mmCIF file of C-alpha atoms and ligand atoms in Angstrom:
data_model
loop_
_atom_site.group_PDB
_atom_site.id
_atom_site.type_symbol
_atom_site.label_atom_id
_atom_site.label_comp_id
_atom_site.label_asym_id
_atom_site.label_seq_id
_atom_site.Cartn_x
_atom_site.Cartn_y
_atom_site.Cartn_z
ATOM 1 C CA UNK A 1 94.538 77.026 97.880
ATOM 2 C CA UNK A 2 92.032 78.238 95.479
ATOM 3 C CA UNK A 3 94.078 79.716 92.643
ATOM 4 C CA UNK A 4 96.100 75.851 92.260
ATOM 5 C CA UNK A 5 98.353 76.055 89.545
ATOM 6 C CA UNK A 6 97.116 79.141 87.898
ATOM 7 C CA UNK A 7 99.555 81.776 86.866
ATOM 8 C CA UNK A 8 99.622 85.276 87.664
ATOM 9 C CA UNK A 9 101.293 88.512 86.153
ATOM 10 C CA UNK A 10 101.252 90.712 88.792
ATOM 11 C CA UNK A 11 102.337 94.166 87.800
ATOM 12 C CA UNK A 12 104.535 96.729 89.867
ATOM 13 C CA UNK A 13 105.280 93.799 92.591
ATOM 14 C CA UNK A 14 108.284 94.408 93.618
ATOM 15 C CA UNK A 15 107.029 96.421 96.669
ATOM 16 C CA UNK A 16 103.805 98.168 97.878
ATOM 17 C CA UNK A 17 100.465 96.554 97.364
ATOM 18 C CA UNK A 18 102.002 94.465 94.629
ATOM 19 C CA UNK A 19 103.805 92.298 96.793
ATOM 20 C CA UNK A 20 100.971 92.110 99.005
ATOM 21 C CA UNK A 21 98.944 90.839 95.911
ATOM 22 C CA UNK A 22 101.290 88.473 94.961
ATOM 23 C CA UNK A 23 101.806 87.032 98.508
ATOM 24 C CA UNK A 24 98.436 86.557 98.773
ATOM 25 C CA UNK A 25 97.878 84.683 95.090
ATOM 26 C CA UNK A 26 100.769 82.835 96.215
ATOM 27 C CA UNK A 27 99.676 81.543 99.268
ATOM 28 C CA UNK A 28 96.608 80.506 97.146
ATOM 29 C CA UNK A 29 99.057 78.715 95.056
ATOM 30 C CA UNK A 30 99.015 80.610 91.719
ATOM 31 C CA UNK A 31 102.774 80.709 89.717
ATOM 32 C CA UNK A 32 103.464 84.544 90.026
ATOM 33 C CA UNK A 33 105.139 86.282 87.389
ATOM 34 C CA UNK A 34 106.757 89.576 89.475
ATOM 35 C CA UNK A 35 107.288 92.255 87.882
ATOM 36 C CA UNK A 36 109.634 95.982 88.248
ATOM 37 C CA UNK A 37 111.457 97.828 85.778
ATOM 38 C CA UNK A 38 114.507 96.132 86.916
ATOM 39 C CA UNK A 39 114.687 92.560 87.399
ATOM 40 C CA UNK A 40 117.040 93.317 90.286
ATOM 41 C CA UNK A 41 113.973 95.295 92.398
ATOM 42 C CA UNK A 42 112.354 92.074 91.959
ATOM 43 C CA UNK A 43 114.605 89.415 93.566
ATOM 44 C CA UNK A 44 113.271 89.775 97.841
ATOM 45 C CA UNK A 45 109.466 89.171 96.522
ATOM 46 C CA UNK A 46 110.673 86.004 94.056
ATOM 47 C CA UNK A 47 112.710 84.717 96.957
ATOM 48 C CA UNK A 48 109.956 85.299 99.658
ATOM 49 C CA UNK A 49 107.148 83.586 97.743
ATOM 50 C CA UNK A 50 109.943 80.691 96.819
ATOM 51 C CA UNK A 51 111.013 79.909 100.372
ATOM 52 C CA UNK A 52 107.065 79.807 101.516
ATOM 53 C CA UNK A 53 106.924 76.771 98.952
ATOM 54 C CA UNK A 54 105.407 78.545 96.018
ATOM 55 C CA UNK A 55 106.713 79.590 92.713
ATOM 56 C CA UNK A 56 108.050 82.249 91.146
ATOM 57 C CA UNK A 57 110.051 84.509 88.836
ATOM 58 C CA UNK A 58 111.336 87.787 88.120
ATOM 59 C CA UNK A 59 110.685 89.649 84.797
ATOM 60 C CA UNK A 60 111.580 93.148 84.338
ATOM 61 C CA UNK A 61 109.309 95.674 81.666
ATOM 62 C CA UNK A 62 108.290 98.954 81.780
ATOM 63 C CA UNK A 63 104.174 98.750 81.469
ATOM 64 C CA UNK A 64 104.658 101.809 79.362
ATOM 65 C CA UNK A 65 106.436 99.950 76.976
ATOM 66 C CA UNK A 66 104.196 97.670 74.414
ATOM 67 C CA UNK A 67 107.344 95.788 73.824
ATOM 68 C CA UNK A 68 108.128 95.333 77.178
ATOM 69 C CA UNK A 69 104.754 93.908 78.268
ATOM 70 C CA UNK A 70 104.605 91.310 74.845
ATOM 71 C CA UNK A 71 108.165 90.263 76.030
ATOM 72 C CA UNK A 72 107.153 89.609 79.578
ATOM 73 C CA UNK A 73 103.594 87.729 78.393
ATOM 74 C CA UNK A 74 106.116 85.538 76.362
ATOM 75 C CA UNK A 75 107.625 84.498 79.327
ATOM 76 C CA UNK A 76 105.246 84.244 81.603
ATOM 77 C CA UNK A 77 103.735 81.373 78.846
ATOM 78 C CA UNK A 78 107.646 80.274 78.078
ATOM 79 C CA UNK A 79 108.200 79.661 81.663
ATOM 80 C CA UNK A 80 104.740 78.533 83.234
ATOM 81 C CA UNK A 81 102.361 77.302 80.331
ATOM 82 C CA UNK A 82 99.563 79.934 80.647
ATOM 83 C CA UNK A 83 98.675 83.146 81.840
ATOM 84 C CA UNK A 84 95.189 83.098 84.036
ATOM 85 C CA UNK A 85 95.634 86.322 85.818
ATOM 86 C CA UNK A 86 96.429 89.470 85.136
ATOM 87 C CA UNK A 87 96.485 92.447 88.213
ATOM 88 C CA UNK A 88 97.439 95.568 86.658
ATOM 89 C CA UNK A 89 99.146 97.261 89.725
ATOM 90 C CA UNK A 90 102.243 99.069 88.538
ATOM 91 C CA UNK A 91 101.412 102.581 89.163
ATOM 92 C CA UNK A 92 102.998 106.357 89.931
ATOM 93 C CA UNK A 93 101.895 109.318 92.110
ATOM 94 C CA UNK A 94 101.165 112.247 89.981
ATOM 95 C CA UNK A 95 102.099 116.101 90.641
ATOM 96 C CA UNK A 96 100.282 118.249 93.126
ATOM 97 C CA UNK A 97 99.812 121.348 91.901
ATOM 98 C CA UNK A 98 96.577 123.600 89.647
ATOM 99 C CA UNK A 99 95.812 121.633 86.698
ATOM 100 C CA UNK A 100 97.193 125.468 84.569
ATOM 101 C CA UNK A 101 100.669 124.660 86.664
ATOM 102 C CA UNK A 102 100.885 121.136 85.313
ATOM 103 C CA UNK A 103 103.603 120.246 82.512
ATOM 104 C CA UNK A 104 103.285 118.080 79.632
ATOM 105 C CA UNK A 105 105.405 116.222 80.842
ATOM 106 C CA UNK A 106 104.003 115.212 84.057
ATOM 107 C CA UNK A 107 100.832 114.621 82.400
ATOM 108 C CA UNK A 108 102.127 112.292 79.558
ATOM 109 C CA UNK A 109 104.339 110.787 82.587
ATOM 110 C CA UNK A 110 101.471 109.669 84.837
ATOM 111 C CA UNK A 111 98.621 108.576 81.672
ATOM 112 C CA UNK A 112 101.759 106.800 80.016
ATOM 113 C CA UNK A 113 101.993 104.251 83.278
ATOM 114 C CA UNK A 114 98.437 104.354 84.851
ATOM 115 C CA UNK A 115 96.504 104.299 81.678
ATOM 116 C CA UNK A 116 98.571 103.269 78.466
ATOM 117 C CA UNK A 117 100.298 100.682 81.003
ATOM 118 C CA UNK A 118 97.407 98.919 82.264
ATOM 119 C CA UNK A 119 95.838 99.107 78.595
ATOM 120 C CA UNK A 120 99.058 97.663 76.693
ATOM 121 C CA UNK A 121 98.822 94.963 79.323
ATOM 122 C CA UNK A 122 95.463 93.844 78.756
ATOM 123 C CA UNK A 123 96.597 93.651 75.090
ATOM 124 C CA UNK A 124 99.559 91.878 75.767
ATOM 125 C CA UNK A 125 97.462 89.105 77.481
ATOM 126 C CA UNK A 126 94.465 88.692 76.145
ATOM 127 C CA UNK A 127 95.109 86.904 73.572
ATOM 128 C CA UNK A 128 96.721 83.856 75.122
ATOM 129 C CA UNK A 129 93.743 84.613 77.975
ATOM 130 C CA UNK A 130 91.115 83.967 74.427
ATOM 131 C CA UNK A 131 93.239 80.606 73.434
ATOM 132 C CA UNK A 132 92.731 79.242 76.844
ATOM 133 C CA UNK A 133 89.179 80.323 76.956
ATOM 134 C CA UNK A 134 89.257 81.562 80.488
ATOM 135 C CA UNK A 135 91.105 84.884 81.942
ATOM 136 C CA UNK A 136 90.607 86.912 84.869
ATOM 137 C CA UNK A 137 91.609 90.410 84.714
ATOM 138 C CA UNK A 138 92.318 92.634 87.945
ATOM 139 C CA UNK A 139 93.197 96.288 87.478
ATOM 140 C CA UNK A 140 94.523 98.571 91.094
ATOM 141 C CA UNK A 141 91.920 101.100 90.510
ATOM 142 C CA UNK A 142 91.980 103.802 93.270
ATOM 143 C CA UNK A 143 88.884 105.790 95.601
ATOM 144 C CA UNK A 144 90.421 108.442 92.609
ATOM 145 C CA UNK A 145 89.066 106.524 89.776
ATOM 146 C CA UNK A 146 85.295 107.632 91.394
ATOM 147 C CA UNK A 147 86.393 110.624 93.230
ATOM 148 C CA UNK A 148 89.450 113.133 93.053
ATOM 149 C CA UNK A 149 92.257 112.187 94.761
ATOM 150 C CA UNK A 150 93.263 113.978 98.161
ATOM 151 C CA UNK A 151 97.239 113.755 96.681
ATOM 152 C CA UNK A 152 95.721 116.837 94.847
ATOM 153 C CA UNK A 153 96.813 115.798 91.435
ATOM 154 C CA UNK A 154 94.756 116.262 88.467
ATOM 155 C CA UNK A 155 96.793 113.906 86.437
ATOM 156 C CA UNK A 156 96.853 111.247 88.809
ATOM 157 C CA UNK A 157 92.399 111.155 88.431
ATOM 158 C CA UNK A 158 92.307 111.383 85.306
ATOM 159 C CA UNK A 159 94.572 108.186 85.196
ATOM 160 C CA UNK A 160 92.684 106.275 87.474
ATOM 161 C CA UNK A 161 89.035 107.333 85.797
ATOM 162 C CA UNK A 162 90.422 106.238 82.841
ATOM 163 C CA UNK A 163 91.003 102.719 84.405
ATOM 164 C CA UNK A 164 87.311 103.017 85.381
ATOM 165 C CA UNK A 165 86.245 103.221 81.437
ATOM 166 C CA UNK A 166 88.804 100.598 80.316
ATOM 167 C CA UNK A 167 87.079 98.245 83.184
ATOM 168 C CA UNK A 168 83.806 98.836 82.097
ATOM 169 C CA UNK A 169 84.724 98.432 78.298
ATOM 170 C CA UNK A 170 86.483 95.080 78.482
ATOM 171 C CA UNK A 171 84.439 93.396 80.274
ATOM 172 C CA UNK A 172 81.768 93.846 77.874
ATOM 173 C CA UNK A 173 83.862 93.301 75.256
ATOM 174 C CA UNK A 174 85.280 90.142 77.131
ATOM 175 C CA UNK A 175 82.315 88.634 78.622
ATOM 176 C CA UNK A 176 82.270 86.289 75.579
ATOM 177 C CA UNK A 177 85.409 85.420 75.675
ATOM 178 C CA UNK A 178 85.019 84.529 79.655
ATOM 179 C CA UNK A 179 87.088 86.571 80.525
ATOM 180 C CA UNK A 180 86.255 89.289 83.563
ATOM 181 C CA UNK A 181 87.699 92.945 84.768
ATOM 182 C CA UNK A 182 87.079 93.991 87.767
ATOM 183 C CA UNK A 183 89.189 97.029 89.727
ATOM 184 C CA UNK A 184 89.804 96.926 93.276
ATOM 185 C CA UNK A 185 90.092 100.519 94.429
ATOM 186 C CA UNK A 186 92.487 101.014 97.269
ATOM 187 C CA UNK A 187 91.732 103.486 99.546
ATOM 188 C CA UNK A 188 94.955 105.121 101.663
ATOM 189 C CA UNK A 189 97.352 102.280 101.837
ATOM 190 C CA UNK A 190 100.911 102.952 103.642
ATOM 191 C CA UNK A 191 103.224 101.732 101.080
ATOM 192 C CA UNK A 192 106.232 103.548 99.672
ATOM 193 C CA UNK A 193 104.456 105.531 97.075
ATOM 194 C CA UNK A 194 102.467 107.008 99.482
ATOM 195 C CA UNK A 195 105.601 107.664 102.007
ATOM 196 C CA UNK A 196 107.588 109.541 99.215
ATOM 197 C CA UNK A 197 103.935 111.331 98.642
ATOM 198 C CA UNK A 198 102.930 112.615 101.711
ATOM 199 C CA UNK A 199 104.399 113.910 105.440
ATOM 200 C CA UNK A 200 103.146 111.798 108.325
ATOM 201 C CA UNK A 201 101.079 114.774 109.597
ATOM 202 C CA UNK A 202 99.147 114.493 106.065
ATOM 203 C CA UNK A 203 99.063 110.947 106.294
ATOM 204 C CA UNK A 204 97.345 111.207 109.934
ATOM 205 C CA UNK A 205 95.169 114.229 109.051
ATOM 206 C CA UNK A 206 93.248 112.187 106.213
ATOM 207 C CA UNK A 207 92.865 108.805 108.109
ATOM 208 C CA UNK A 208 91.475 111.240 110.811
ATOM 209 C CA UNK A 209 89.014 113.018 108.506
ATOM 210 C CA UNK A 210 88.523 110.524 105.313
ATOM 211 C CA UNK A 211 88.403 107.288 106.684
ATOM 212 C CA UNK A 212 85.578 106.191 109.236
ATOM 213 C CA UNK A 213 87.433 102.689 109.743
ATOM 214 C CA UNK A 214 90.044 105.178 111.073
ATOM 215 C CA UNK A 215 93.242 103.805 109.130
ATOM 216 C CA UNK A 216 94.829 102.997 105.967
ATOM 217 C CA UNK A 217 94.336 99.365 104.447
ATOM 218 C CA UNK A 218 97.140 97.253 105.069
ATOM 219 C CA UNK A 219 98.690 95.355 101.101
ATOM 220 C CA UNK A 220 97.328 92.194 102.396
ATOM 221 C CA UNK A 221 93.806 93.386 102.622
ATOM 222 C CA UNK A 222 94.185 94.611 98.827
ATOM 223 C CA UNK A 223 95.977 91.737 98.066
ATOM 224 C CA UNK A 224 93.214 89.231 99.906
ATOM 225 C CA UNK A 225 89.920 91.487 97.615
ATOM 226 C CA UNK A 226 92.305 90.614 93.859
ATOM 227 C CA UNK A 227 92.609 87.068 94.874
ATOM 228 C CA UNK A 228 88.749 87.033 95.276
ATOM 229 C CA UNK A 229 88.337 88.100 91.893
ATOM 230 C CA UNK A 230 90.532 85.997 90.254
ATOM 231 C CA UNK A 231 88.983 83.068 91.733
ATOM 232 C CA UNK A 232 86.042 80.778 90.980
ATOM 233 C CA UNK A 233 83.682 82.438 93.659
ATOM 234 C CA UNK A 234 84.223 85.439 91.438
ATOM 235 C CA UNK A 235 82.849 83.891 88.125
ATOM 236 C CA UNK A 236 79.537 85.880 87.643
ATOM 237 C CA UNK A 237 81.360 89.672 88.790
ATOM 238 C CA UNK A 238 82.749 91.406 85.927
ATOM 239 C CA UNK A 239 83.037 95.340 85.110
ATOM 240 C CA UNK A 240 82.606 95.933 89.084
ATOM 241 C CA UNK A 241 84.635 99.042 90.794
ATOM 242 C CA UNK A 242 84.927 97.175 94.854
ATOM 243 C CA UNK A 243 86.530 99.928 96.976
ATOM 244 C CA UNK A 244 88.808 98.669 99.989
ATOM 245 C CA UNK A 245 88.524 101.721 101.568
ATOM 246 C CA UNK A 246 87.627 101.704 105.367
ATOM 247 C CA UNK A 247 84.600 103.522 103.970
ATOM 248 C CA UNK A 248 85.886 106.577 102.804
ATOM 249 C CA UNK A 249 83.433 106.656 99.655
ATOM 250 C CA UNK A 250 80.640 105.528 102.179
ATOM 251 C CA UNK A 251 81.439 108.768 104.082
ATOM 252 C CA UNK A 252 80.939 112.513 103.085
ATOM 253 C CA UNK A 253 84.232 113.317 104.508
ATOM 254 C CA UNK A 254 85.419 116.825 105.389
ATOM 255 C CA UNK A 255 85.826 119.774 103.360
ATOM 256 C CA UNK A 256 89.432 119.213 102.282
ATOM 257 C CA UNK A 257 89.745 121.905 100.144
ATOM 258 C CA UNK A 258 92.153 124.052 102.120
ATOM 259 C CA UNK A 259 94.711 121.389 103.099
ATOM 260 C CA UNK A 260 94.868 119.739 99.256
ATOM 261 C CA UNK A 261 95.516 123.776 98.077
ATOM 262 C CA UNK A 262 98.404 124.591 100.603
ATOM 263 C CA UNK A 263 99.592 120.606 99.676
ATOM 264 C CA UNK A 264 99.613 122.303 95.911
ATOM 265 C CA UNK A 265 101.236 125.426 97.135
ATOM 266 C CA UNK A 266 103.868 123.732 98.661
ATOM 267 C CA UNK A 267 104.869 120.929 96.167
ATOM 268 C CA UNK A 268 105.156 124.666 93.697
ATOM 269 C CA UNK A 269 106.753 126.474 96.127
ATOM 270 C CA UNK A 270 109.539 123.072 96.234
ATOM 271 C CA UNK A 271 109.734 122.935 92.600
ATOM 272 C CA UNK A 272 110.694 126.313 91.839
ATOM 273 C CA UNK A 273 113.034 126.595 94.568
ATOM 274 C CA UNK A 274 114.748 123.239 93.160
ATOM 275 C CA UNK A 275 114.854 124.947 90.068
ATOM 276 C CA UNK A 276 116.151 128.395 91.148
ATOM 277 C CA UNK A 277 119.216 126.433 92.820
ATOM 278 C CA UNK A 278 119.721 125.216 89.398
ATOM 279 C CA UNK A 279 120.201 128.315 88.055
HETATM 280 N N1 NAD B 301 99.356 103.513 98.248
HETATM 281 C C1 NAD B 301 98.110 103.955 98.168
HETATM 282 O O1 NAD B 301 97.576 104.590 99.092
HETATM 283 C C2 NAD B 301 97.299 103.701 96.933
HETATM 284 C C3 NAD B 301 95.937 104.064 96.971
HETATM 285 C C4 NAD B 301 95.160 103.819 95.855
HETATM 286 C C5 NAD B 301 95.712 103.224 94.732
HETATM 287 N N2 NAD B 301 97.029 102.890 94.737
HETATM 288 C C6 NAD B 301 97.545 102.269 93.510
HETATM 289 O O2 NAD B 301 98.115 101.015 93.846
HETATM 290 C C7 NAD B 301 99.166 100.707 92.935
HETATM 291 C C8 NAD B 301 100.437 100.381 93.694
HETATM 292 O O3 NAD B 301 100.769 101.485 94.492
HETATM 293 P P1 NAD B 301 101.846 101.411 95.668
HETATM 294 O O4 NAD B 301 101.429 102.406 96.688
HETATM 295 O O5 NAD B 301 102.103 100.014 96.066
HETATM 296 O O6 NAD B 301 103.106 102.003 94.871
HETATM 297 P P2 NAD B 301 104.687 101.765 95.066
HETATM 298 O O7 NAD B 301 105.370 102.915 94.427
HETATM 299 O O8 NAD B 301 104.981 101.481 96.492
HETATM 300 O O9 NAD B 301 104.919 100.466 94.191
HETATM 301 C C9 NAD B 301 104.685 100.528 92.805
HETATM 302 C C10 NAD B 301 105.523 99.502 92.109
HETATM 303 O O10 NAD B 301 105.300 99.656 90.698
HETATM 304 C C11 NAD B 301 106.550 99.729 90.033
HETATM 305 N N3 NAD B 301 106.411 100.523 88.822
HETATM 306 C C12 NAD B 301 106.228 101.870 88.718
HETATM 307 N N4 NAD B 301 106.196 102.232 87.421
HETATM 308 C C13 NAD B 301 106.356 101.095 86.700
HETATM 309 C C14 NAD B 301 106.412 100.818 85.308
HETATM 310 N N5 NAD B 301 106.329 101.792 84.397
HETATM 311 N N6 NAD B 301 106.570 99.527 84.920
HETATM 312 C C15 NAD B 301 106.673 98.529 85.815
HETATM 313 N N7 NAD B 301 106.655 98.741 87.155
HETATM 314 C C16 NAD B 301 106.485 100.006 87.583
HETATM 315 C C17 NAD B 301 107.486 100.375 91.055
HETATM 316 O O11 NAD B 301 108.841 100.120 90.753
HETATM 317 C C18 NAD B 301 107.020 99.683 92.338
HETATM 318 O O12 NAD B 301 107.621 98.431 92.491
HETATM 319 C C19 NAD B 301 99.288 101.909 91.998
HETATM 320 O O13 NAD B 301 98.559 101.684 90.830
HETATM 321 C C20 NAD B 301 98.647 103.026 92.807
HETATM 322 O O14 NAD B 301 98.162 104.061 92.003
HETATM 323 C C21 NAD B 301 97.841 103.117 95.796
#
């Protein structure tokens, strides 16, 4: 039980490798704060962590949202004393599809969450993270924030890359404060982003070819890499990018050129005959 009383925000843990995160800092005994949109998404993971002994609550907030994220910081001190640990997880697939094809929209949609989000909650917590003299601060990178991402969407790397520079800036700008940022950078992890993403033939075809552990990570195994970092045995790591992978950045991989284009093609060809029916 080495997170003992500590308190957690765990972003986007409603489902996914959230929940896995905030299982995991639960069974280490960290308070977790869980976190959706809507408080209702959020009630199974409170209830699970509560019946296993631990403690919990539900606070809803849009990470987009600067007032959501100082509201739900508020509480997290209002209701548990402190905030020690922060995983930015909350996250959204992007658009497959040529980065010319890509709307404004989609763009603004996927930087507003995966960026601005995990920035504005940084900034919502470091503050009371400075007063205690002490934070740890765990951002869900991706194998995209190093490499493009085989979902094929520009948007969705640029996101992650970004994560990538906000790591490395804050934890120099941090350090001082004792306060570390590290991102853990899931490989392919079966979790219901990546089922409304993908087909199970495109799931199969890049565990096959990407991954020379030869499947996706389970949450727990994200989940058991964040509580690592947020611990003691983590004080000296800070600014680090730790891929849980199965080795798929150890690898070269195969040429995946031609399945990520027709996986563009397609998502097009789906979008314009949605729109056509409109019509
Ligand atoms: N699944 C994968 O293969 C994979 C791989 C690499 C990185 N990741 C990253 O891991 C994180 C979690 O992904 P997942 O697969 O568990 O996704 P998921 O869609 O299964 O779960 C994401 C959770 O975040 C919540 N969320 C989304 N937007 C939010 C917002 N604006 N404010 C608050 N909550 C919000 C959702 O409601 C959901 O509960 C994301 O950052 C994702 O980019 C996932």
């Amino acid at each position: 039980m080495e997170l003992q009383g500590k308190t957690a925000i765990v972003t986007g843990s409603a489902r996914g490798i959230g929940e896995g995160i905030a299982m995991v800092l639960a069974r280490e005994g960290a308070n977790i704060v869980v976190n959706s949109r809507k408080k209702e998404e959020c009630t199974d993971v409170v209830k699970k962590i509560v019946s296993s002994g631990g403690k919990a609550i539900a606070v809803a907030a849009d990470v987009s949202k600067k007032a959501d994220v100082t509201a739900m910081a508020a509480e997290a001190v209002k209701q548990f004393g402190a905030i020690d640990i922060l995983v930015n997880n909350a996250g959204t697939e992007g658009h497959p599809c040529l980065a010319k094809d890509l709307s404004e929209e989609q763009w603004d949609r996927v930087l507003g969450v995966n960026l601005k989000g995990v920035f504005l909650c940084c900034q919502a917590v470091i503050p009371q993270m400075m007063k205690q003299g002490k934070g740890r601060i765990v951002n869900i990178g991706s194998t995209a924030a190093i490499r493009m991402t085989f979902f094929g969407s520009v948007e969705y790397t640029v996101s992650k890359h970004g994560v990538a520079g906000l790591n490395q800036h804050l934890a120099w700008e941090l350090a001082d404060s004792n306060i570390t940022v590290n991102t853990v950078c899931p490989g392919g992890v079966h979790t219901p982003l990546m089922e409304a993403g993908t087909t199970p033939e495109y799931r199969e075809m890049t565990v096959k070819r990407l991954v020379p552990l030869g499947r996706f990570c389970t949450i727990e195994e994200i989940g058991e890499a964040v509580s690592f970092l947020a611990s003691d045995r983590a004080a000296m790591i800070t600014g680090q990018m730790l891929a849980v992978d199965g080795g798929v950045l150890a690898g070269f991989g195969e040429d995946l050129r031609p399945v990520i284009r027709k996986r563009m093609a397609d998502a097009q060809a789906a979008a314009a005959a949605k729109a056509a029916g409109r019509q």
